[in-house]
């Protein structure tokens, strides 16, 4: 229903786009799918409050899309002003219209890196200790537009197994986002789930950030029942993007606002980012060229 609502107002904002950019009485924030809607809205409520206070918006609307594509289409269609994307989600937009949005910032991990990993998680009781133990098993993906939950496992796991995933595994399936995918492995519906993770810190904490960390913090999974069976090379952290029609002035204002947020409200920063990060750093579009190329080659736009 929400996704339909986003599409329904596309034409309206296409007509009103210029005045919206000038007035910005309402600021529209897209929130990627991957975690349940109530948690996403609760985590972003503090951000909405800060944006209202800082910029005097009459309204900050939060759109927790059902899947990644809902946010991608909202940014392309002009019904969203801002979102934090995964690298593959940004690549999808850049491939379709490289003038639609501008990446302004990305997160910095506690070790100073601007990357993270896709990790494969399995139940300890499965007996799987390594990806090479998983031949003929079931692999769970998160979302077709996820970087760590699809694009990277699709292209990198075969480098370790020597076979395409659809041949190496008995089956592969999408489970509707990272949280659902992790729970699918935890509940035994798939043998391995690929997840986003900093890959640093303690496994028993779910590492320092990522969906695994969120699930451990919420108590929905017990890390003692899980084992990491695969890890990707470092992936570029996803960007915070601003719709280009808002103009360079708003991009600069929002960049400054987010750069100050971790020090101003560390609890809010941790809530919207889902874990323990150092802060934000400025990023240029070419930071994502390798992901754009990989997406073009593997799955297209």
Short mmCIF file of C-alpha atoms in Angstrom, two decimals:
data_model
loop_
_atom_site.label_atom_id
_atom_site.label_comp_id
_atom_site.label_asym_id
_atom_site.label_seq_id
_atom_site.Cartn_x
_atom_site.Cartn_y
_atom_site.Cartn_z
CA UNK A 1 0.00 0.00 0.00
CA UNK A 2 2.81 2.41 0.91
CA UNK A 3 4.65 1.68 -2.33
CA UNK A 4 1.45 2.37 -4.29
CA UNK A 5 1.03 5.61 -2.37
CA UNK A 6 4.53 6.69 -3.31
CA UNK A 7 3.81 6.06 -6.98
CA UNK A 8 0.41 7.74 -6.76
CA UNK A 9 1.90 11.09 -5.81
CA UNK A 10 4.69 10.96 -8.38
CA UNK A 11 2.74 12.96 -10.95
CA UNK A 12 1.72 15.55 -8.38
CA UNK A 13 5.27 16.23 -7.28
CA UNK A 14 6.53 16.17 -10.85
CA UNK A 15 4.28 19.19 -11.43
CA UNK A 16 5.15 20.81 -8.11
CA UNK A 17 8.85 19.89 -8.03
CA UNK A 18 10.24 23.38 -8.59
CA UNK A 19 8.13 25.07 -5.92
CA UNK A 20 8.86 22.24 -3.49
CA UNK A 21 12.59 22.75 -3.95
CA UNK A 22 12.19 26.47 -3.32
CA UNK A 23 9.88 26.25 -0.28
CA UNK A 24 10.74 22.89 1.27
CA UNK A 25 7.92 23.09 3.76
CA UNK A 26 7.89 19.31 3.72
CA UNK A 27 11.02 17.14 3.68
CA UNK A 28 10.49 13.57 2.48
CA UNK A 29 12.81 10.85 3.76
CA UNK A 30 12.92 7.37 2.25
CA UNK A 31 13.84 4.47 4.53
CA UNK A 32 15.04 1.23 2.95
CA UNK A 33 13.26 -2.03 3.61
CA UNK A 34 15.09 -4.73 5.50
CA UNK A 35 13.88 -4.24 9.05
CA UNK A 36 10.28 -4.24 10.26
CA UNK A 37 8.43 -0.99 9.66
CA UNK A 38 7.73 -0.14 13.31
CA UNK A 39 11.41 -0.36 14.20
CA UNK A 40 12.44 1.77 11.22
CA UNK A 41 9.95 4.51 12.08
CA UNK A 42 10.97 4.48 15.73
CA UNK A 43 14.68 4.70 14.85
CA UNK A 44 14.13 7.62 12.46
CA UNK A 45 11.76 9.62 14.68
CA UNK A 46 14.65 11.49 16.32
CA UNK A 47 16.03 12.44 12.90
CA UNK A 48 12.67 13.88 11.88
CA UNK A 49 12.62 15.97 15.05
CA UNK A 50 16.15 17.28 14.46
CA UNK A 51 15.38 18.17 10.83
CA UNK A 52 12.27 20.13 11.85
CA UNK A 53 14.19 22.05 14.49
CA UNK A 54 17.22 22.74 12.31
CA UNK A 55 15.44 23.79 9.12
CA UNK A 56 11.97 24.81 10.25
CA UNK A 57 10.15 22.29 8.07
CA UNK A 58 6.42 22.17 8.67
CA UNK A 59 6.54 18.44 8.15
CA UNK A 60 9.15 15.72 7.85
CA UNK A 61 7.56 12.69 6.21
CA UNK A 62 9.15 9.27 6.73
CA UNK A 63 8.50 6.64 4.05
CA UNK A 64 9.57 3.14 5.20
CA UNK A 65 9.25 1.46 1.81
CA UNK A 66 8.32 -2.21 1.63
CA UNK A 67 11.49 -2.95 -0.35
CA UNK A 68 14.59 -1.20 -1.65
CA UNK A 69 12.96 -0.47 -4.99
CA UNK A 70 10.30 1.67 -3.32
CA UNK A 71 12.98 4.15 -2.23
CA UNK A 72 14.83 3.92 -5.55
CA UNK A 73 11.69 4.74 -7.51
CA UNK A 74 10.74 7.50 -5.09
CA UNK A 75 14.08 9.24 -5.63
CA UNK A 76 13.93 8.74 -9.39
CA UNK A 77 10.33 9.98 -9.54
CA UNK A 78 10.86 12.99 -7.30
CA UNK A 79 8.56 11.88 -4.49
CA UNK A 80 11.45 11.60 -2.03
CA UNK A 81 14.08 14.22 -1.17
CA UNK A 82 16.60 12.21 0.79
CA UNK A 83 17.56 8.64 1.68
CA UNK A 84 20.45 6.52 2.80
CA UNK A 85 21.05 3.82 0.21
CA UNK A 86 23.19 0.77 -0.18
CA UNK A 87 25.87 0.99 -2.85
CA UNK A 88 23.88 -1.22 -5.24
CA UNK A 89 20.73 0.84 -4.71
CA UNK A 90 22.66 3.98 -5.59
CA UNK A 91 24.08 2.16 -8.62
CA UNK A 92 20.53 1.33 -9.76
CA UNK A 93 19.67 5.04 -9.71
CA UNK A 94 22.92 6.13 -11.36
CA UNK A 95 22.44 3.62 -14.18
CA UNK A 96 18.90 4.85 -14.87
CA UNK A 97 19.54 8.59 -14.34
CA UNK A 98 22.91 9.80 -13.12
CA UNK A 99 21.45 13.30 -12.64
CA UNK A 100 18.71 12.22 -10.20
CA UNK A 101 20.59 12.30 -6.90
CA UNK A 102 23.94 13.28 -5.44
CA UNK A 103 25.74 11.22 -2.79
CA UNK A 104 26.92 13.60 -0.06
CA UNK A 105 28.19 11.41 2.79
CA UNK A 106 28.89 7.87 3.84
CA UNK A 107 29.48 6.26 7.23
CA UNK A 108 32.86 5.60 8.80
CA UNK A 109 33.34 2.38 10.78
CA UNK A 110 34.96 2.37 14.21
CA UNK A 111 38.23 1.21 12.64
CA UNK A 112 38.21 4.22 10.29
CA UNK A 113 37.22 2.29 7.17
CA UNK A 114 34.45 3.36 4.82
CA UNK A 115 33.49 -0.19 3.93
CA UNK A 116 31.69 -3.21 5.31
CA UNK A 117 31.20 -6.87 4.43
CA UNK A 118 28.61 -9.32 3.27
CA UNK A 119 28.73 -12.27 5.63
CA UNK A 120 27.13 -15.69 5.41
CA UNK A 121 25.48 -16.89 8.60
CA UNK A 122 24.29 -20.41 9.40
CA UNK A 123 23.04 -22.23 12.47
CA UNK A 124 25.80 -24.00 14.39
CA UNK A 125 23.54 -27.04 14.51
CA UNK A 126 23.63 -27.24 10.69
CA UNK A 127 27.21 -28.45 10.79
CA UNK A 128 28.19 -25.90 8.12
CA UNK A 129 31.51 -24.31 9.04
CA UNK A 130 32.60 -22.92 5.68
CA UNK A 131 31.01 -22.04 2.35
CA UNK A 132 32.57 -25.19 0.90
CA UNK A 133 30.45 -27.22 3.33
CA UNK A 134 27.33 -25.68 1.83
CA UNK A 135 27.17 -27.35 -1.57
CA UNK A 136 23.64 -28.55 -2.21
CA UNK A 137 22.21 -26.40 0.59
CA UNK A 138 19.70 -23.51 0.51
CA UNK A 139 21.01 -19.93 0.23
CA UNK A 140 18.90 -16.97 1.29
CA UNK A 141 19.26 -13.53 -0.30
CA UNK A 142 17.87 -10.31 1.20
CA UNK A 143 16.59 -8.01 -1.57
CA UNK A 144 17.32 -7.79 -5.32
CA UNK A 145 18.64 -4.24 -4.86
CA UNK A 146 20.78 -5.02 -1.83
CA UNK A 147 24.54 -4.86 -2.17
CA UNK A 148 25.55 -7.23 0.63
CA UNK A 149 22.30 -9.16 0.46
CA UNK A 150 22.46 -9.98 -3.24
CA UNK A 151 24.91 -8.32 -5.64
CA UNK A 152 28.11 -9.16 -3.75
CA UNK A 153 27.16 -12.75 -2.80
CA UNK A 154 25.98 -13.31 -6.37
CA UNK A 155 29.33 -12.24 -7.80
CA UNK A 156 31.80 -13.15 -5.03
CA UNK A 157 30.67 -16.49 -3.59
CA UNK A 158 31.38 -18.21 -6.95
CA UNK A 159 35.01 -17.08 -6.63
CA UNK A 160 35.24 -19.27 -3.53
CA UNK A 161 33.15 -22.20 -4.75
CA UNK A 162 34.12 -22.26 -8.41
CA UNK A 163 30.49 -22.41 -9.52
CA UNK A 164 27.57 -19.99 -10.06
CA UNK A 165 25.32 -19.87 -7.02
CA UNK A 166 22.33 -21.32 -8.85
CA UNK A 167 24.42 -24.39 -9.63
CA UNK A 168 26.34 -24.72 -6.38
CA UNK A 169 23.35 -24.44 -4.04
CA UNK A 170 20.25 -26.62 -4.16
CA UNK A 171 18.19 -23.43 -4.28
CA UNK A 172 18.39 -19.70 -3.71
CA UNK A 173 15.57 -17.40 -2.64
CA UNK A 174 14.80 -13.80 -1.69
CA UNK A 175 13.43 -13.38 1.81
CA UNK A 176 12.25 -9.77 1.78
CA UNK A 177 15.11 -7.82 3.33
CA UNK A 178 18.04 -8.41 5.64
CA UNK A 179 16.13 -8.99 8.86
CA UNK A 180 13.76 -11.52 7.28
CA UNK A 181 16.70 -13.24 5.61
CA UNK A 182 18.62 -13.58 8.85
CA UNK A 183 15.51 -14.94 10.58
CA UNK A 184 15.01 -17.41 7.72
CA UNK A 185 18.40 -18.93 8.51
CA UNK A 186 17.79 -18.74 12.25
CA UNK A 187 14.48 -20.56 11.85
CA UNK A 188 15.95 -23.17 9.50
CA UNK A 189 14.04 -22.08 6.38
CA UNK A 190 17.35 -21.61 4.55
CA UNK A 191 20.76 -23.00 5.43
CA UNK A 192 22.75 -19.80 4.91
CA UNK A 193 21.68 -16.16 4.98
CA UNK A 194 23.83 -13.36 3.60
CA UNK A 195 23.81 -10.25 5.75
CA UNK A 196 25.40 -6.80 6.02
CA UNK A 197 28.01 -6.38 8.73
CA UNK A 198 30.98 -4.27 9.72
CA UNK A 199 32.80 -7.52 10.40
CA UNK A 200 34.74 -5.84 13.19
CA UNK A 201 34.29 -6.17 16.93
CA UNK A 202 32.91 -9.25 18.66
CA UNK A 203 30.76 -11.83 16.92
CA UNK A 204 28.85 -12.37 20.18
CA UNK A 205 27.67 -8.73 19.90
CA UNK A 206 26.71 -9.11 16.25
CA UNK A 207 29.89 -7.15 15.41
CA UNK A 208 29.75 -3.34 15.66
CA UNK A 209 27.06 -2.64 13.06
CA UNK A 210 24.73 -4.19 10.51
CA UNK A 211 21.50 -6.18 10.59
CA UNK A 212 23.10 -8.99 12.60
CA UNK A 213 24.01 -6.40 15.25
CA UNK A 214 20.47 -4.98 15.25
CA UNK A 215 18.99 -8.45 15.69
CA UNK A 216 21.33 -9.28 18.57
CA UNK A 217 20.56 -5.94 20.26
CA UNK A 218 16.82 -6.59 19.94
CA UNK A 219 17.18 -10.14 21.21
CA UNK A 220 15.61 -11.70 18.12
CA UNK A 221 18.62 -13.96 17.55
CA UNK A 222 21.14 -15.57 19.88
CA UNK A 223 24.62 -15.23 18.33
CA UNK A 224 25.73 -18.33 20.24
CA UNK A 225 23.50 -20.38 17.93
CA UNK A 226 25.05 -18.94 14.75
CA UNK A 227 28.34 -19.21 12.91
CA UNK A 228 29.91 -17.08 10.18
CA UNK A 229 30.65 -19.31 7.19
CA UNK A 230 31.60 -16.77 4.50
CA UNK A 231 32.85 -13.20 4.24
CA UNK A 232 33.18 -10.93 1.20
CA UNK A 233 35.93 -8.47 0.40
CA UNK A 234 35.31 -4.93 1.68
CA UNK A 235 32.26 -3.21 0.13
CA UNK A 236 31.88 0.60 -0.06
CA UNK A 237 29.52 1.88 2.62
CA UNK A 238 26.30 3.17 1.07
CA UNK A 239 25.70 6.88 0.54
CA UNK A 240 23.36 9.45 1.98
CA UNK A 241 21.84 10.98 -1.15
CA UNK A 242 19.93 14.20 -1.88
CA UNK A 243 17.60 14.70 -4.82
CA UNK A 244 19.39 16.99 -7.27
CA UNK A 245 16.36 19.18 -7.90
CA UNK A 246 16.82 20.58 -4.40
CA UNK A 247 20.02 22.24 -5.57
CA UNK A 248 23.57 22.65 -4.29
CA UNK A 249 22.56 24.93 -1.40
CA UNK A 250 20.40 22.24 0.19
CA UNK A 251 23.04 19.60 -0.45
CA UNK A 252 25.53 21.75 1.48
CA UNK A 253 23.08 22.42 4.33
CA UNK A 254 22.25 18.75 4.71
CA UNK A 255 25.90 17.74 4.53
CA UNK A 256 26.71 20.11 7.39
CA UNK A 257 23.70 18.94 9.40
CA UNK A 258 24.60 15.25 9.15
CA UNK A 259 28.30 15.82 9.77
CA UNK A 260 27.38 17.40 13.12
CA UNK A 261 24.72 14.85 14.09
CA UNK A 262 26.98 12.18 15.68
CA UNK A 263 28.38 14.69 18.18
CA UNK A 264 25.06 16.47 18.68
CA UNK A 265 23.00 13.32 19.33
CA UNK A 266 25.04 10.13 19.42
CA UNK A 267 22.00 8.07 20.40
CA UNK A 268 20.02 9.25 17.36
CA UNK A 269 23.01 8.68 15.09
CA UNK A 270 23.34 5.10 16.36
CA UNK A 271 19.60 4.52 15.94
CA UNK A 272 19.39 5.57 12.30
CA UNK A 273 22.64 3.82 11.34
CA UNK A 274 21.99 0.64 13.28
CA UNK A 275 25.14 0.20 15.31
CA UNK A 276 28.39 1.71 16.46
CA UNK A 277 30.01 3.98 13.86
CA UNK A 278 32.67 6.69 14.09
CA UNK A 279 30.71 9.25 12.09
CA UNK A 280 30.20 10.45 8.52
CA UNK A 281 32.63 11.52 5.82
CA UNK A 282 32.09 13.27 2.49
CA UNK A 283 31.91 11.04 -0.57
CA UNK A 284 32.01 11.53 -4.32
CA UNK A 285 30.02 9.59 -6.95
CA UNK A 286 33.15 7.88 -8.28
CA UNK A 287 33.51 6.07 -4.93
CA UNK A 288 30.79 3.76 -6.28
CA UNK A 289 32.10 3.19 -9.81
CA UNK A 290 33.14 -0.41 -9.11
CA UNK A 291 29.70 -1.26 -7.73
CA UNK A 292 27.99 0.44 -10.69
CA UNK A 293 30.13 -1.62 -13.07
CA UNK A 294 29.46 -4.83 -11.12
CA UNK A 295 25.72 -4.22 -11.12
CA UNK A 296 25.67 -3.49 -14.86
CA UNK A 297 27.55 -6.72 -15.55
CA UNK A 298 25.64 -8.98 -13.16
CA UNK A 299 22.03 -7.79 -13.00
CA UNK A 300 21.71 -4.64 -15.09
CA UNK A 301 19.92 -1.51 -13.87
#
